[in-house]
Amino acid sequence: MTAEQDASHNEQEHAVNIMNVDYSTKIPNNVNLSEDRQVLKALEGWHPGYIDWWNDMGPDGFQQSLVYLRTAYSVDPRGWAKFDYVKMPDYRWGILLAPQEENRVIPFGENFGQPAWQEVPGEHRATLRRLIVIQGDTEPASVEQQRYLGKTAPSLYDLRNLFQVNVEEGRHLWAMVYLLQKYFGRDGREEADELLRRRSGDADSPRMLGAFNEATPDWLSFFMFTYFTDRDGKMQLHSLAQSGFDPLSRTCRFMLTEEAHHMFVGETGISRVVQRTCEAMKAAGIGDPNDVAKVRALGVIDLPTIQKKLNLHYSLSLDLFGSEVSTNAANAFNAGIKGRYKETAIDDDHRLQNATYPVLKLIDGKITKVNEPALTALNMRLRDDYTQDCAKGMLRWNKIIALAGYDIRLELPNVAFHRQIGEFRDVRATPDGVLIDDATWNKRRNEWLPSSDDGDFIASLMTPVTETGVYASWISPPKVGIDNKPGDFEYVKIET
Ligand code: BYC
């Protein structure tokens, strides 16, 4: 072999190693942990606390069941996962980064065009750490929120999807913990421990962002959460995937591969609920989909209640974008830490020093569009991108309703509706965006958001279905199975 051939052979070997995951260490990884003893030790030290957290706060029950899960074995987009029966506590939570792009440069901000950082720049340390901690905090929070859903799953297929989402959110926590432990020294290790200490909804030690302290009481909420809140995750991960801090960028790029399935679970879940409701209404000859009592008597969820759940989860998720006008967002962009959605595909100067962006604000009691400096309006821009992405689901669900012959549509509520963060947090608005006073809000709130009666009705449908290939009365079977398996495949072998 010539020196040149040898070098090329080594390069190929390296590429293969990056693509394939090393399973020889306790923590599967493609970041060469076996030669990074200090970080391996820190992660191994964190591992028992993680397992304790999983046992205390992960899925309630089913820990001895065999679940047909996918596990990432490579980061090659052409084939990165293997499916097999796994007991959840034995799932191999690993550290996986997308392959390093050669000569990658920072794609935006004041450092536009300079080589991406392989280490944390001192002046941006605090901002980077804060964003990584916030991202990390959401992952275990969602597992905690979904802890009891296994007990009421509408089928083994859905049960398996819930657990797939849960183990992968666990892996996303590992991804952020790796970054904290490798790049942020002692304070990174302390933050990693704190991520296991906070609890969703806890009065003294809650999770960091609002939506992650809300309950996910039933499966319709779970589907709404995976459609709307995981989609915030998609937008935020896309923005962080643009980061000039290359290890963060590579981490987020791989997380996005897994995230797609979570949103699929949400979108198809809602589709299946809508489908079942429409079929049942049609079969019973119900002409008015707003006749809630009649529809509920069929054992399916009426469309007005689905709309209320949608209103709730969309508005909670909008809050996750922060204030419309934010100096935090401007600073993170200027620094080259957090970019825009699909930054590299945008045709502009990527610095935004003189650009403006239209922002909805409350001016003299009216919702008004005003131009703001594009730099401070970055949260608004990302939120707009998010809304566009959310609208695609409405089209699919409304098609199902229209095909069934019903004249009713699911709609995204106005961005001023039910907000706790940003411009509209101090006002009351209808889903159509009409500002109203507190008295009107209190009188009509239950028309727009799920009431406790709605909650009780949905809860009454949440009886578990554990027979292979059988689905609860309120949801249609999926069109396709997981990993090309049929709907009557035994996705979970339940062992109590
Ligand atoms: N709740 O300038 P502002 C996911 C705080 S989901 C509570 O308005 P900024 C997933 C903010 O922290 C994606 N506090 O906003 C989905 C700040 O506090 P400090 C998670 C909030 O900073 C499903 C203050 O208000 N990843 O992955 O520009 C399942 C003023 O902030 C909230 C990320 O979010 C809130 N909703 O933007 C599993 C990415 N909103 O610092 C996983 C990382 C704002 O003054 N995070 N505040 O004490 C970020 O990019 C930004 O921190 C935010 C906020 C977009 C969240």
XYZ file of C-alpha atoms and ligand atoms in Angstrom:
552
model
C 0.000 0.000 0.000
C 1.436 3.433 -0.917
C 1.438 6.218 1.689
C -1.394 7.868 -0.223
C -3.472 4.679 -0.312
C -2.747 4.168 3.371
C -3.942 7.685 4.219
C -7.087 7.203 2.140
C -7.677 3.808 3.831
C -7.344 5.468 7.258
C -9.763 8.174 6.238
C -12.293 5.568 5.149
C -11.813 3.668 8.428
C -12.439 6.890 10.301
C -15.567 7.602 8.266
C -16.874 4.120 9.040
C -16.142 4.614 12.739
C -18.034 7.876 12.783
C -20.959 6.233 11.001
C -21.059 3.115 13.167
C -21.541 3.142 16.834
C -19.050 1.588 19.245
C -20.970 -0.797 21.510
C -17.920 -2.058 23.396
C -18.114 0.580 26.136
C -20.979 0.695 28.612
C -22.258 3.753 26.766
C -22.617 3.158 23.011
C -21.123 6.080 21.124
C -19.522 7.347 17.953
C -17.379 9.930 19.731
C -14.499 7.633 20.632
C -15.312 7.542 24.322
C -12.990 4.595 24.942
C -10.092 7.000 24.355
C -11.690 9.898 26.225
C -11.343 8.398 29.690
C -12.273 11.511 31.636
C -15.613 12.010 29.884
C -16.330 8.271 29.889
C -15.769 8.294 33.669
C -18.043 11.305 34.138
C -20.788 9.672 32.040
C -20.398 6.337 33.837
C -20.671 8.245 37.086
C -23.909 9.851 35.899
C -25.376 6.567 34.594
C -26.689 5.090 37.912
C -28.507 8.347 38.696
C -30.075 8.220 35.240
C -31.259 4.620 35.781
C -32.694 5.630 39.177
C -34.498 8.505 37.465
C -35.801 6.155 34.737
C -37.094 3.728 37.381
C -38.716 6.503 39.427
C -40.034 8.737 36.652
C -39.997 6.687 33.412
C -42.965 4.605 32.214
C -44.975 3.263 35.141
C -44.942 -0.535 34.814
C -43.934 -2.496 31.672
C -40.255 -2.381 32.607
C -40.007 -6.171 32.270
C -42.026 -6.254 29.036
C -40.358 -6.914 25.696
C -40.932 -3.900 23.470
C -40.276 -3.905 19.725
C -37.971 -0.873 19.684
C -35.593 0.670 17.235
C -32.069 1.365 18.453
C -29.648 3.572 16.569
C -26.589 1.593 15.471
C -25.234 4.073 12.944
C -25.665 7.709 11.984
C -25.806 6.933 8.280
C -29.081 8.464 7.050
C -29.519 5.530 4.647
C -29.890 3.050 7.508
C -29.291 3.922 11.096
C -31.649 1.859 13.223
C -32.261 -1.788 14.115
C -35.582 -3.081 15.399
C -35.773 -5.788 18.026
C -37.483 -6.787 21.259
C -35.844 -4.957 24.160
C -36.717 -4.481 27.818
C -36.720 -0.722 28.328
C -34.151 -0.622 31.145
C -31.796 -2.566 28.826
C -32.148 -0.014 26.001
C -28.674 1.141 24.936
C -28.858 4.905 25.435
C -25.922 6.198 23.449
C -24.063 9.321 22.392
C -24.480 9.823 18.668
C -23.334 12.806 16.663
C -23.876 13.317 12.935
C -20.578 13.042 11.008
C -18.357 16.111 11.116
C -18.570 18.191 7.944
C -15.149 19.036 6.639
C -14.273 22.756 6.743
C -17.652 23.731 8.141
C -17.965 27.463 8.781
C -20.237 29.461 11.081
C -23.236 30.154 8.827
C -24.563 33.389 10.404
C -23.922 36.253 12.819
C -20.882 38.400 13.501
C -18.546 35.440 12.978
C -20.165 34.469 9.661
C -17.744 32.513 7.452
C -15.204 31.741 10.167
C -14.356 28.104 10.952
C -16.932 26.426 13.216
C -15.726 26.017 16.818
C -14.687 22.587 18.010
C -14.340 23.904 21.568
C -16.516 26.372 23.489
C -15.359 29.980 22.998
C -14.868 31.519 26.461
C -16.999 34.583 25.764
C -20.013 32.458 24.711
C -19.739 29.823 27.392
C -22.637 31.015 29.564
C -25.080 31.451 26.645
C -24.235 28.071 25.180
C -24.528 26.319 28.497
C -27.918 27.927 29.150
C -29.335 26.801 25.791
C -27.981 23.259 26.172
C -29.417 23.015 29.687
C -32.845 24.271 28.540
C -32.838 21.804 25.643
C -31.720 19.000 27.965
C -34.381 19.831 30.543
C -37.269 19.303 28.127
C -36.270 15.708 27.315
C -36.733 14.028 30.712
C -39.657 16.385 31.375
C -41.657 14.849 28.526
C -40.960 11.312 29.793
C -42.209 12.372 33.223
C -45.343 13.890 31.690
C -46.106 10.655 29.828
C -45.298 8.353 32.732
C -48.774 6.886 33.281
C -50.008 6.645 29.693
C -48.868 3.034 29.225
C -51.650 1.950 31.575
C -54.359 3.187 29.188
C -52.831 2.561 25.736
C -55.454 2.009 23.003
C -53.391 -0.812 21.436
C -50.036 -2.586 21.578
C -48.984 -0.593 18.506
C -49.599 2.687 20.343
C -47.995 1.373 23.510
C -44.863 0.562 21.557
C -44.808 4.029 19.976
C -45.124 5.673 23.391
C -42.162 3.697 24.698
C -40.126 4.402 21.563
C -40.679 8.118 22.072
C -39.792 7.781 25.771
C -36.500 5.917 25.302
C -35.438 8.342 22.584
C -36.220 11.391 24.726
C -34.028 9.648 27.300
C -31.301 9.384 24.672
C -31.682 13.076 23.862
C -31.040 13.812 27.516
C -27.836 11.758 27.232
C -26.881 13.805 24.169
C -27.093 17.090 26.100
C -25.385 15.603 29.150
C -22.464 14.507 26.976
C -22.032 18.081 25.732
C -22.222 19.452 29.287
C -19.732 16.939 30.652
C -17.278 17.105 27.803
C -17.202 20.835 27.212
C -18.277 22.601 30.415
C -16.121 21.056 33.167
C -17.357 21.125 36.727
C -20.381 23.370 36.126
C -21.386 21.119 33.223
C -21.320 18.123 35.588
C -23.398 20.023 38.128
C -25.950 20.975 35.473
C -26.105 17.304 34.371
C -27.010 16.319 37.934
C -29.643 19.060 38.135
C -31.293 17.682 34.991
C -32.059 14.519 36.981
C -33.254 16.464 40.014
C -35.944 18.741 38.558
C -39.376 17.205 38.020
C -42.217 18.104 35.677
C -44.950 19.943 37.567
C -43.074 19.918 40.894
C -43.929 22.954 43.050
C -40.370 23.371 44.383
C -38.249 22.123 41.528
C -40.197 22.334 38.272
C -38.897 21.862 34.741
C -37.646 25.064 33.118
C -40.227 25.793 30.405
C -43.969 26.191 30.946
C -45.386 23.500 28.644
C -43.177 20.876 30.264
C -44.897 21.316 33.608
C -48.385 20.670 32.218
C -50.105 17.310 32.584
C -50.466 14.871 29.671
C -53.504 13.141 31.153
C -54.761 11.087 28.205
C -53.831 9.765 24.781
C -55.412 12.604 22.859
C -53.133 14.946 24.810
C -50.189 12.670 24.016
C -50.896 12.888 20.289
C -51.362 16.665 20.519
C -48.128 16.945 22.504
C -46.142 14.907 19.996
C -47.665 16.891 17.140
C -47.326 20.417 18.570
C -44.699 20.337 21.313
C -42.313 17.919 19.625
C -42.615 20.190 16.615
C -41.298 23.067 18.710
C -38.470 20.627 19.425
C -37.975 20.210 15.689
C -37.757 23.982 15.105
C -35.435 24.585 18.057
C -33.196 21.650 17.105
C -33.017 22.916 13.523
C -31.907 26.328 14.833
C -29.324 24.778 17.137
C -28.175 22.458 14.328
C -26.975 25.643 12.587
C -24.803 26.513 15.595
C -21.212 27.595 15.147
C -20.415 25.278 18.071
C -19.913 22.208 15.929
C -20.488 19.452 18.536
C -23.903 20.978 19.320
C -24.731 21.231 15.642
C -23.788 17.597 15.016
C -25.703 16.407 18.080
C -28.894 18.199 17.042
C -28.636 16.997 13.477
C -28.802 13.387 14.608
C -31.552 14.075 17.142
C -33.707 15.408 14.310
C -33.545 11.999 12.616
C -35.262 10.439 15.629
C -37.603 13.377 16.206
C -39.378 12.782 12.878
C -40.980 9.597 14.247
C -42.291 11.441 17.302
C -44.153 13.935 15.143
C -45.383 11.066 12.956
C -46.890 9.499 16.078
C -48.698 12.778 16.782
C -49.899 13.447 13.276
C -51.116 9.937 12.548
C -52.512 9.613 16.061
C -54.760 12.642 15.573
C -55.625 11.465 12.035
C -56.750 8.119 13.423
C -58.896 9.725 16.127
C -60.538 12.052 13.583
C -61.036 9.156 11.173
C -62.727 6.987 13.771
C -65.018 9.802 14.918
C -66.087 10.562 11.356
C -66.702 6.879 10.572
C -68.779 6.411 13.725
C -70.841 9.575 13.076
C -71.499 8.495 9.522
C -72.448 4.950 10.477
C -74.895 6.309 13.083
C -76.367 8.785 10.615
C -75.351 11.809 12.686
C -75.520 14.906 10.489
C -74.390 17.529 12.981
C -70.837 16.991 14.266
C -71.526 19.648 16.930
C -74.115 17.425 18.585
C -71.605 16.502 21.241
C -73.861 14.323 23.400
C -74.932 12.154 20.457
C -71.379 11.734 19.201
C -70.024 10.903 22.640
C -72.691 8.252 23.084
C -70.959 6.378 20.248
C -67.785 6.032 22.334
C -65.717 8.352 20.140
C -64.283 11.824 20.730
C -66.359 14.610 19.189
C -64.611 17.059 16.854
C -65.332 20.170 19.009
C -63.435 18.531 21.889
C -60.560 17.646 19.572
C -60.487 21.337 18.562
C -60.300 22.387 22.227
C -57.364 20.071 22.882
C -55.705 21.434 19.773
C -56.247 25.020 21.021
C -54.632 24.112 24.325
C -51.549 22.355 23.009
C -50.867 24.793 20.187
C -51.050 27.810 22.501
C -48.855 26.132 25.141
C -46.338 25.297 22.440
C -46.301 28.873 21.058
C -45.101 29.981 24.496
C -42.005 27.831 24.015
C -40.676 30.291 21.453
C -40.130 32.993 24.121
C -40.986 36.653 23.581
C -41.575 37.868 20.040
C -38.952 40.539 20.579
C -35.949 39.149 22.420
C -32.424 40.392 23.019
C -31.470 36.861 24.143
C -32.324 35.617 20.654
C -30.458 38.521 19.003
C -27.360 37.882 21.120
C -27.380 34.149 20.418
C -27.639 34.840 16.672
C -24.953 37.543 16.638
C -22.629 35.257 18.528
C -23.138 32.420 16.009
C -24.733 30.133 18.578
C -28.364 29.739 17.447
C -29.410 30.353 13.847
C -32.674 30.470 11.968
C -34.717 27.546 10.647
C -32.875 26.321 7.529
C -30.359 29.173 7.876
C -28.048 27.952 5.147
C -30.919 27.823 2.638
C -31.934 31.463 3.275
C -30.802 33.930 0.622
C -29.615 36.987 2.579
C -26.485 38.306 4.300
C -26.946 36.052 7.382
C -25.982 38.974 9.628
C -29.296 40.864 9.691
C -27.713 44.132 10.835
C -30.129 46.331 8.840
C -33.002 43.960 8.132
C -36.487 44.142 9.630
C -39.176 41.533 10.258
C -42.933 42.001 10.830
C -44.002 41.275 14.391
C -47.513 41.091 15.854
C -47.711 43.395 18.858
C -50.343 44.824 21.114
C -50.536 48.545 20.377
C -53.259 50.746 21.878
C -55.271 47.631 22.654
C -55.115 46.316 19.077
C -53.201 43.419 17.562
C -50.978 45.231 15.074
C -48.203 44.178 12.716
C -45.072 46.336 13.072
C -41.618 46.047 11.615
C -38.949 45.320 14.195
C -35.203 44.830 13.740
C -34.910 41.300 12.334
C -32.274 40.439 14.928
C -34.523 40.946 17.911
C -37.489 39.398 16.055
C -35.863 35.989 15.608
C -38.201 34.190 18.016
C -41.160 35.555 16.061
C -39.670 34.386 12.810
C -39.084 30.881 14.130
C -42.598 30.855 15.541
C -43.977 31.824 12.119
C -42.031 28.976 10.533
C -43.492 26.703 13.191
C -47.069 27.845 12.517
C -46.619 27.115 8.815
C -45.368 23.648 9.657
C -48.292 23.053 12.043
C -50.806 24.051 9.375
C -49.906 20.971 7.307
C -51.569 18.721 9.864
C -54.793 20.735 9.664
C -54.912 20.087 5.912
C -54.588 16.329 6.408
C -57.142 16.138 9.214
C -59.602 18.403 7.442
C -59.355 16.235 4.360
C -60.504 13.251 6.416
C -63.460 15.284 7.732
C -64.355 16.610 4.282
C -64.169 13.124 2.727
C -66.645 11.939 5.342
C -68.944 14.730 4.176
C -68.900 16.955 7.289
C -68.886 20.719 7.107
C -66.606 21.481 10.037
C -62.877 22.272 10.100
C -60.102 22.033 12.635
C -58.193 25.321 12.835
C -55.156 26.780 14.552
C -56.278 29.459 17.011
C -54.983 33.018 16.738
C -51.529 33.564 18.265
C -53.048 35.955 20.850
C -55.240 33.164 22.245
C -54.382 31.750 25.710
C -50.813 32.975 25.970
C -48.563 33.112 29.005
C -45.369 34.387 27.402
C -44.740 37.376 25.143
C -46.842 40.256 23.783
C -50.238 38.745 24.526
C -49.655 37.314 27.981
C -51.695 40.002 29.749
C -54.745 40.019 27.485
C -57.643 37.685 26.789
C -58.470 36.780 23.216
C -60.877 34.419 21.466
C -59.478 31.732 19.138
C -60.351 34.161 16.306
C -58.113 36.829 17.839
C -60.824 39.136 19.167
C -59.710 40.785 22.405
C -62.211 40.291 25.225
C -62.492 41.172 28.910
C -61.965 38.789 31.824
C -65.687 38.337 32.437
C -66.284 37.178 28.851
C -63.255 34.924 29.027
C -64.454 33.316 32.236
C -67.912 32.800 30.780
C -66.734 31.308 27.504
C -63.427 29.639 28.395
C -64.940 26.145 28.323
C -66.057 26.641 24.722
C -62.408 27.026 23.704
C -60.329 24.968 26.099
C -61.001 21.478 27.517
C -63.256 21.670 30.579
C -63.112 19.218 33.454
C -66.216 17.543 31.961
C -64.376 17.100 28.662
C -61.449 15.661 30.594
C -63.737 13.247 32.442
C -65.332 12.103 29.191
C -61.987 11.459 27.514
C -60.730 9.717 30.658
C -63.793 7.440 30.529
C -62.641 6.173 27.112
C -59.100 5.480 28.257
C -59.366 1.782 28.976
C -56.328 -0.257 27.959
C -56.427 -2.586 24.982
C -53.720 -5.218 25.174
C -54.963 -7.852 22.740
C -52.797 -8.151 19.638
C -54.258 -6.337 16.620
C -57.202 -4.832 18.527
C -57.787 -1.062 18.842
C -59.856 0.996 21.291
C -63.290 2.197 20.170
C -62.182 5.807 19.744
C -59.240 5.338 17.374
C -58.747 3.724 13.950
C -55.989 1.183 13.339
C -52.869 2.619 11.672
C -52.569 2.430 7.884
C -49.113 0.845 8.124
C -47.264 -0.895 10.918
C -43.843 -0.154 12.352
C -40.869 -1.657 10.497
C -43.288 -2.999 7.876
C -44.939 -5.205 10.443
C -48.697 -5.771 10.216
C -51.191 -4.079 12.562
C -51.732 -7.362 14.409
C -48.037 -7.769 15.206
C -47.266 -8.239 18.916
C -45.475 -4.900 19.376
C -45.202 -5.366 23.134
C -44.995 -8.700 24.945
C -46.474 -7.595 28.217
C -44.848 -8.977 31.346
C -45.897 -7.516 34.658
N -41.378 29.127 29.901
O -36.046 36.585 25.615
P -37.031 35.556 26.015
C -38.070 19.857 22.730
C -37.771 32.754 29.791
S -38.766 21.406 22.843
C -40.603 29.603 30.900
O -38.467 35.861 25.932
P -35.500 33.602 24.658
C -38.912 18.708 23.087
C -36.376 32.672 29.189
O -35.733 31.457 29.544
C -37.440 22.532 22.461
N -39.665 30.560 30.712
O -36.833 34.212 25.261
C -40.244 18.649 22.751
C -35.730 33.893 29.782
O -35.350 33.587 31.120
P -34.011 34.210 31.744
C -36.580 22.910 23.654
C -39.533 31.066 29.470
O -34.493 33.381 25.704
C -41.018 17.585 23.138
C -36.863 34.890 29.823
O -38.074 34.132 29.796
N -35.402 23.621 23.239
O -36.956 19.728 22.382
O -35.121 34.336 23.446
C -40.467 16.517 23.847
C -36.842 35.850 28.658
O -36.693 35.084 27.490
C -40.298 30.620 28.388
C -35.277 24.966 23.296
O -36.143 25.681 23.759
C -41.252 29.587 28.644
N -42.029 29.088 27.672
O -36.102 32.213 24.129
C -39.129 16.577 24.197
C -34.000 25.546 22.748
N -39.936 31.316 27.291
O -32.874 33.611 30.954
C -38.341 17.646 23.809
C -33.188 26.276 23.748
C -38.983 32.170 27.687
O -34.147 35.674 31.593
N -33.872 27.420 24.309
N -38.736 32.018 28.979
O -34.057 33.691 33.164
C -33.995 28.627 23.695
O -33.593 28.775 22.563
C -34.605 29.777 24.434
O -34.225 29.674 25.760
C -36.148 29.874 24.362
C -36.570 31.229 24.960
C -36.594 29.738 22.926
C -36.823 28.781 25.189
